[in-house]
GROMACS .gro file of C-alpha atoms in nm:
model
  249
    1UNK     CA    1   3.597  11.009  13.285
    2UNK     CA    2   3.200  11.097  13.238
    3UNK     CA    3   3.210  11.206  12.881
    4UNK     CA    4   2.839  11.339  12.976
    5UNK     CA    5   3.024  11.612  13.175
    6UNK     CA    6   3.296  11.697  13.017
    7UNK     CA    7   3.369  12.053  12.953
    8UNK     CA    8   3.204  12.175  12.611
    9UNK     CA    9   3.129  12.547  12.512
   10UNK     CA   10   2.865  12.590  12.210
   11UNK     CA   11   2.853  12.276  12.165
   12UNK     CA   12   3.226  12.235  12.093
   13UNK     CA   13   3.411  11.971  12.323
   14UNK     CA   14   3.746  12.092  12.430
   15UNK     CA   15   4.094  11.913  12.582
   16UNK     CA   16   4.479  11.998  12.687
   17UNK     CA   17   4.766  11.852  12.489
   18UNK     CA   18   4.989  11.973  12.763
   19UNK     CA   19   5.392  11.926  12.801
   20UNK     CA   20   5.684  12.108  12.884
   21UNK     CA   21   5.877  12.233  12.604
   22UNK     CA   22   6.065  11.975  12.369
   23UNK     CA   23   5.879  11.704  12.508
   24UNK     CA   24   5.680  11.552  12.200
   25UNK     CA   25   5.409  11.792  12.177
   26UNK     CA   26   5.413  11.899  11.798
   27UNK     CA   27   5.438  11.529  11.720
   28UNK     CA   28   5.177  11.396  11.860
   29UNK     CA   29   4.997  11.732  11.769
   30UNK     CA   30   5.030  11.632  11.407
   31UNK     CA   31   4.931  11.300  11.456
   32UNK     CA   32   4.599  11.336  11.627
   33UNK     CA   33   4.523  11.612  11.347
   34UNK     CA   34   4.540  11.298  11.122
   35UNK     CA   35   4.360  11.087  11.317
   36UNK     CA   36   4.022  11.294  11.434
   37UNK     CA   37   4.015  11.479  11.107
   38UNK     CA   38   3.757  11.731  10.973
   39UNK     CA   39   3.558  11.826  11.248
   40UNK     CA   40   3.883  11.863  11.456
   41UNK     CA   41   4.075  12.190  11.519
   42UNK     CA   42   4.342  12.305  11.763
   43UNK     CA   43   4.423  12.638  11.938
   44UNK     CA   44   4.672  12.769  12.175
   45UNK     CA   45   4.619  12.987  12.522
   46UNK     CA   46   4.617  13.338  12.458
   47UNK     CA   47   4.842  13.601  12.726
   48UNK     CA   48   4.735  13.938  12.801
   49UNK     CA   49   4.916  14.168  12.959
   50UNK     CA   50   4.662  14.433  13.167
   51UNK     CA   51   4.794  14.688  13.416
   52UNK     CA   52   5.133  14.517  13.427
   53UNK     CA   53   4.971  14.162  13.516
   54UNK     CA   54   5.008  13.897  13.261
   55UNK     CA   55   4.710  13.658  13.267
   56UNK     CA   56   4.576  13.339  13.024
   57UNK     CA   57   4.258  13.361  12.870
   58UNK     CA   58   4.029  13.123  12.671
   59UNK     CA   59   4.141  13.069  12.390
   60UNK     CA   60   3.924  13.227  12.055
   61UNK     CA   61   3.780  13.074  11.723
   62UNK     CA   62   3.648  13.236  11.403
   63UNK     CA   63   3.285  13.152  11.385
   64UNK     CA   64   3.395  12.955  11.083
   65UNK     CA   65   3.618  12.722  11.267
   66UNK     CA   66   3.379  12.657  11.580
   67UNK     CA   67   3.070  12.588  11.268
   68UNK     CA   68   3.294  12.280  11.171
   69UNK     CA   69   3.475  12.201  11.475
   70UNK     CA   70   3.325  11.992  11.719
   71UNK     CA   71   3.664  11.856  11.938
   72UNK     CA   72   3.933  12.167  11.969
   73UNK     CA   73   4.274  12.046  12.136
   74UNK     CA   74   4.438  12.333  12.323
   75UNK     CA   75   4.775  12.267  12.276
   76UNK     CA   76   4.992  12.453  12.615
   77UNK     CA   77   5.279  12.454  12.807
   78UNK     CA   78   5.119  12.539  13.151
   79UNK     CA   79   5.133  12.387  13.408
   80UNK     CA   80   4.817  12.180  13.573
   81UNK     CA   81   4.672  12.466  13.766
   82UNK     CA   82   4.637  12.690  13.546
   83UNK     CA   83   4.406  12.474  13.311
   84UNK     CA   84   4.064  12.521  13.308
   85UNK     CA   85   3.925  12.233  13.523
   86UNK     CA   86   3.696  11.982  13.416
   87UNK     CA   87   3.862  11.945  13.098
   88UNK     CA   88   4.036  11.611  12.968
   89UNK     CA   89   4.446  11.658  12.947
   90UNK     CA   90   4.711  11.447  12.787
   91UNK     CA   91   5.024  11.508  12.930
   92UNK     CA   92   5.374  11.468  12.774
   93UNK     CA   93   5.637  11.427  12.983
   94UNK     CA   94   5.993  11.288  12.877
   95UNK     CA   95   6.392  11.279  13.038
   96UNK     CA   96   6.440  11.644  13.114
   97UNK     CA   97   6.787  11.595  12.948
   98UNK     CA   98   6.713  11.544  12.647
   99UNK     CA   99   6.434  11.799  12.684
  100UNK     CA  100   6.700  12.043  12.775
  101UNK     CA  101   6.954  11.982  12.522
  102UNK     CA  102   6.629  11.981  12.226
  103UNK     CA  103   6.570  12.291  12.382
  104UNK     CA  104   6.880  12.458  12.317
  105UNK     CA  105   6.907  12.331  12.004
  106UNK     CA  106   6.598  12.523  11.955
  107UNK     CA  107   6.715  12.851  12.065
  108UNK     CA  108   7.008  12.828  11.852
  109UNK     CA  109   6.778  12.770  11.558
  110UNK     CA  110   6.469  12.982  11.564
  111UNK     CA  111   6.633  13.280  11.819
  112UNK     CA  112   6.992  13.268  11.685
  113UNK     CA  113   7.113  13.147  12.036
  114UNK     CA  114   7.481  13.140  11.998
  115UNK     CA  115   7.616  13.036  12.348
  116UNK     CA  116   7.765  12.660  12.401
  117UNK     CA  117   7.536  12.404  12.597
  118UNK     CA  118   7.758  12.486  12.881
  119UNK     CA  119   7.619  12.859  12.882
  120UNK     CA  120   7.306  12.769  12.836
  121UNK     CA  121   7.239  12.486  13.094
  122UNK     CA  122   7.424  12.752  13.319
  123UNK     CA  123   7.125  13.005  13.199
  124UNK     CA  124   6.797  12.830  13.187
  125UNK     CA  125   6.861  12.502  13.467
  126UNK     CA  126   7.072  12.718  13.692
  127UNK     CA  127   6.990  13.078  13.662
  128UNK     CA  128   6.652  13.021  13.516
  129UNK     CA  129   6.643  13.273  13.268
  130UNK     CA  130   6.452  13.233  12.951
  131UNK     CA  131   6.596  13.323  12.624
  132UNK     CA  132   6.296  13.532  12.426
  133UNK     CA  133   6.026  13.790  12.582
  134UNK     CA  134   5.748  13.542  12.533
  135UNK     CA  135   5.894  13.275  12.674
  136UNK     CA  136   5.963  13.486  12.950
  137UNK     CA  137   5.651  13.584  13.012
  138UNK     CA  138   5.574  13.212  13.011
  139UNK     CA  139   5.785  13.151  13.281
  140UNK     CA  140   5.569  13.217  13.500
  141UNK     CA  141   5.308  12.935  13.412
  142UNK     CA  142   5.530  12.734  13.292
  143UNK     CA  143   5.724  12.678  13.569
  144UNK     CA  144   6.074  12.453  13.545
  145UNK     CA  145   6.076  12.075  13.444
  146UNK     CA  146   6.007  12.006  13.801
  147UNK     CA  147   5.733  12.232  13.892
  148UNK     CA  148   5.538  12.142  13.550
  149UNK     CA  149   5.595  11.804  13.566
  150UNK     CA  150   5.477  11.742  13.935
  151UNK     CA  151   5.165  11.959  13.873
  152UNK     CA  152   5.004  11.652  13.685
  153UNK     CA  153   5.145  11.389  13.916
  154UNK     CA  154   4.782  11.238  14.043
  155UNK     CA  155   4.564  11.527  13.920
  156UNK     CA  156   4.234  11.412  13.787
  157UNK     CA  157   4.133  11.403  13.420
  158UNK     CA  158   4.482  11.343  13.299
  159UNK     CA  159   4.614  11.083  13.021
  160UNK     CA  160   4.997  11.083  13.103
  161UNK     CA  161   5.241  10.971  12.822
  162UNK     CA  162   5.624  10.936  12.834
  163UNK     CA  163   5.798  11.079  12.528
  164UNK     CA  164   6.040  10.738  12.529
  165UNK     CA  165   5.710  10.516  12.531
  166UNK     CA  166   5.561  10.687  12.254
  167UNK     CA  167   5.913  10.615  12.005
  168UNK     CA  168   5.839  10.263  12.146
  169UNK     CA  169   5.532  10.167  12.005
  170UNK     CA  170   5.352  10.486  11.832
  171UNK     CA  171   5.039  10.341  11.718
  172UNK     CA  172   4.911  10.170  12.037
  173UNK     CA  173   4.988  10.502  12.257
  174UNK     CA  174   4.841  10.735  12.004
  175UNK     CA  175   4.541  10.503  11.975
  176UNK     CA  176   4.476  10.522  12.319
  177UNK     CA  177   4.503  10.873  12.307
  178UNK     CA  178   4.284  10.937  12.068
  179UNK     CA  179   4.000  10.731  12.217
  180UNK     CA  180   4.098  10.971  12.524
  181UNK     CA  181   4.022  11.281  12.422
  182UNK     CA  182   3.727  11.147  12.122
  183UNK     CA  183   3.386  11.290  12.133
  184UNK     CA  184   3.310  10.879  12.045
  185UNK     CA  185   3.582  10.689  12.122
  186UNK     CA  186   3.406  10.421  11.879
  187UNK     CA  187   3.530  10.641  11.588
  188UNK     CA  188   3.898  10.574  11.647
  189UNK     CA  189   4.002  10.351  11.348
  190UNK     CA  190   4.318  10.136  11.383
  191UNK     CA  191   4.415  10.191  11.026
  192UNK     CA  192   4.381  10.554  11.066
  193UNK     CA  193   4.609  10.538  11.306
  194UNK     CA  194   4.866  10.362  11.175
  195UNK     CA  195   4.901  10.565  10.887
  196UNK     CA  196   4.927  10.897  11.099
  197UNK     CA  197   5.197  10.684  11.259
  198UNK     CA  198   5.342  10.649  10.912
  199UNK     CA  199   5.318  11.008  10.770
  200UNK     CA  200   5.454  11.110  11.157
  201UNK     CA  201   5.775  10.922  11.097
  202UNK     CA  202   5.831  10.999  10.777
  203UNK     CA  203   5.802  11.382  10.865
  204UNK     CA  204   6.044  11.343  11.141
  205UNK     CA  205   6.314  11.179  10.920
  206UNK     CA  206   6.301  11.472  10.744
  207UNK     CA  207   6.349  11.695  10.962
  208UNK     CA  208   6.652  11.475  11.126
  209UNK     CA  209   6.810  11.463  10.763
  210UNK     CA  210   6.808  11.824  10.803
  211UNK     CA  211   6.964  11.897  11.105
  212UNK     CA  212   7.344  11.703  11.084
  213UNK     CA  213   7.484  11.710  11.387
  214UNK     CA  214   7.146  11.740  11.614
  215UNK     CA  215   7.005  11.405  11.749
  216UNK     CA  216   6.629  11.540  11.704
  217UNK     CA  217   6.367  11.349  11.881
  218UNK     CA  218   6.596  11.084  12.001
  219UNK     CA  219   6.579  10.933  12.324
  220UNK     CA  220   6.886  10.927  12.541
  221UNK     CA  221   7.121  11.183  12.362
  222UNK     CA  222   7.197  11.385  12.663
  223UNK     CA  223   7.420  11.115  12.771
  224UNK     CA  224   7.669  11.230  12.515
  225UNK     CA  225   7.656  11.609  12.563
  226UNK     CA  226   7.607  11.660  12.962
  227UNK     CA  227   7.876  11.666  13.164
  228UNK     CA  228   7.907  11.450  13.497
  229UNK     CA  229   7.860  11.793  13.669
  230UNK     CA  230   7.544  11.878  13.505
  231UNK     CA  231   7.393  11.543  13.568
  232UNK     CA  232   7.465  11.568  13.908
  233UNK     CA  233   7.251  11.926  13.900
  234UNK     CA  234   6.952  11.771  13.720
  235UNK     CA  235   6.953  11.484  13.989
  236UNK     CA  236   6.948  11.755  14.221
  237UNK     CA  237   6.745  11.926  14.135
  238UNK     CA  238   6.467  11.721  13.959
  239UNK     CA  239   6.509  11.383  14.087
  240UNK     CA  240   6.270  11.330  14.293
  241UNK     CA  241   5.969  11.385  14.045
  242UNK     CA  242   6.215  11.236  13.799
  243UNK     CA  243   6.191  10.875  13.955
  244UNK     CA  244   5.808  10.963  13.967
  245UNK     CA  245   5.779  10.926  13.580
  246UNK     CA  246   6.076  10.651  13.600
  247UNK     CA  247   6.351  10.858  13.481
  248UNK     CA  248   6.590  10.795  13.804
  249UNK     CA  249   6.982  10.740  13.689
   0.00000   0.00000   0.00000
């Protein structure tokens, strides 16, 4: 990547921390907050809805953020196209099983989703209806596991992480992230990094001692909850870009 041309707007350098949804994104989020620090800030894309089209637009800063902030992450669930080109992305991907089932966990938590797993794999992988207006709206740019995953299969200016890799070894991933996206990738400090690693995992015990009976941000759980059926419709479905990212079987 030429950082000389990299996309900057008043002298504020800009980049995607792009996923689809349940895939790591708020916890690496939190983590490269630690790391880059003060003159750091992150947004999200903005929808408006004009004569019944829904489009994305730049996201906005107060003039008081964009005085301090010289790197802003945009933190989305779009997919590839509908970035703005020419600027750095980090892409999360992980099993779309255990994407799915975090997922519904979700929607039973902050939508009071009160369906089984059955109805809801039945709803969102089958059907491929969305549970709340905005996400609905989403949809659109979004796109399923499959369509936003494959969008940043060999596209330029993207840092791809698996979800699984990052529970592996944290600190070396996030490093190397971080010296992605840095204005200076000099100003990466090892020791910073290790203790965002730190505070990371200590917030996501937590939240895990919180939720008995969910199997949050573990790798692998679906194979407990799916049945052979619904496997079979993933593989279906998804495999093909599935094997892509090494998630075949």
């Amino acid at each position: 990547m030429d950082r000389a041309t990299r996309y900057t707007w008043g002298g504020t350098h800009y980049f995607y921390l792009a996923s689809f949804p349940r895939s790591g994104n708020h916890f690496v989020r939190y983590m490269i907050d630690d790391v880059l620090g003060p003159h750091y800030h992150h947004a999200n894309p903005i929808f408006k809805r004009t004569l019944g089209f829904t489009r994305v637009v730049w996201p906005t800063l107060s003039v008081g953020h964009l005085a301090k902030a010289k790197l802003v992450m945009v933190k989305t669930h779009l997919q590839y196209q509908h970035c703005h080109s020419g600027i750095p992305v980090v892409y999360l991907v992980r099993d779309p099983r255990d994407s799915l089932l975090s997922y519904y966990h979700y929607n039973c938590k902050y939508h009071d989703y009160t369906e089984s797993f059955d109805g809801f794999f039945q709803r969102f992988v089958v059907e491929r209806r969305l549970i709340s207006k905005r996400e609905r709206v989403l949809a659109n740019f979004m796109g399923d596991w499959r369509e936003n995953a494959l969008s940043f299969l060999d596209s330029p200016w993207v840092l791809t992480k698996r979800y699984e890799d990052l529970l592996d070894d944290t600190a070396t991933h996030l490093e190397e992230i971080c010296r992605f996206v840095a204005i200076d990738p000099d100003v990466v400090d090892r020791l910073a990094v290790e203790q965002a690693v730190t505070m990371a995992e200590q917030r996501l015990a937590e939240k895990r001692s919180n939720t008995a009976g969910r199997t949050r941000g573990v790798s692998g759980s679906w194979h407990s909850h799916f049945s052979d059926e619904q496997a079979t419709i993933i593989q279906d479905l998804y495999g093909d870009v599935m094997t892509e990212y090494g998630y075949a079987g």
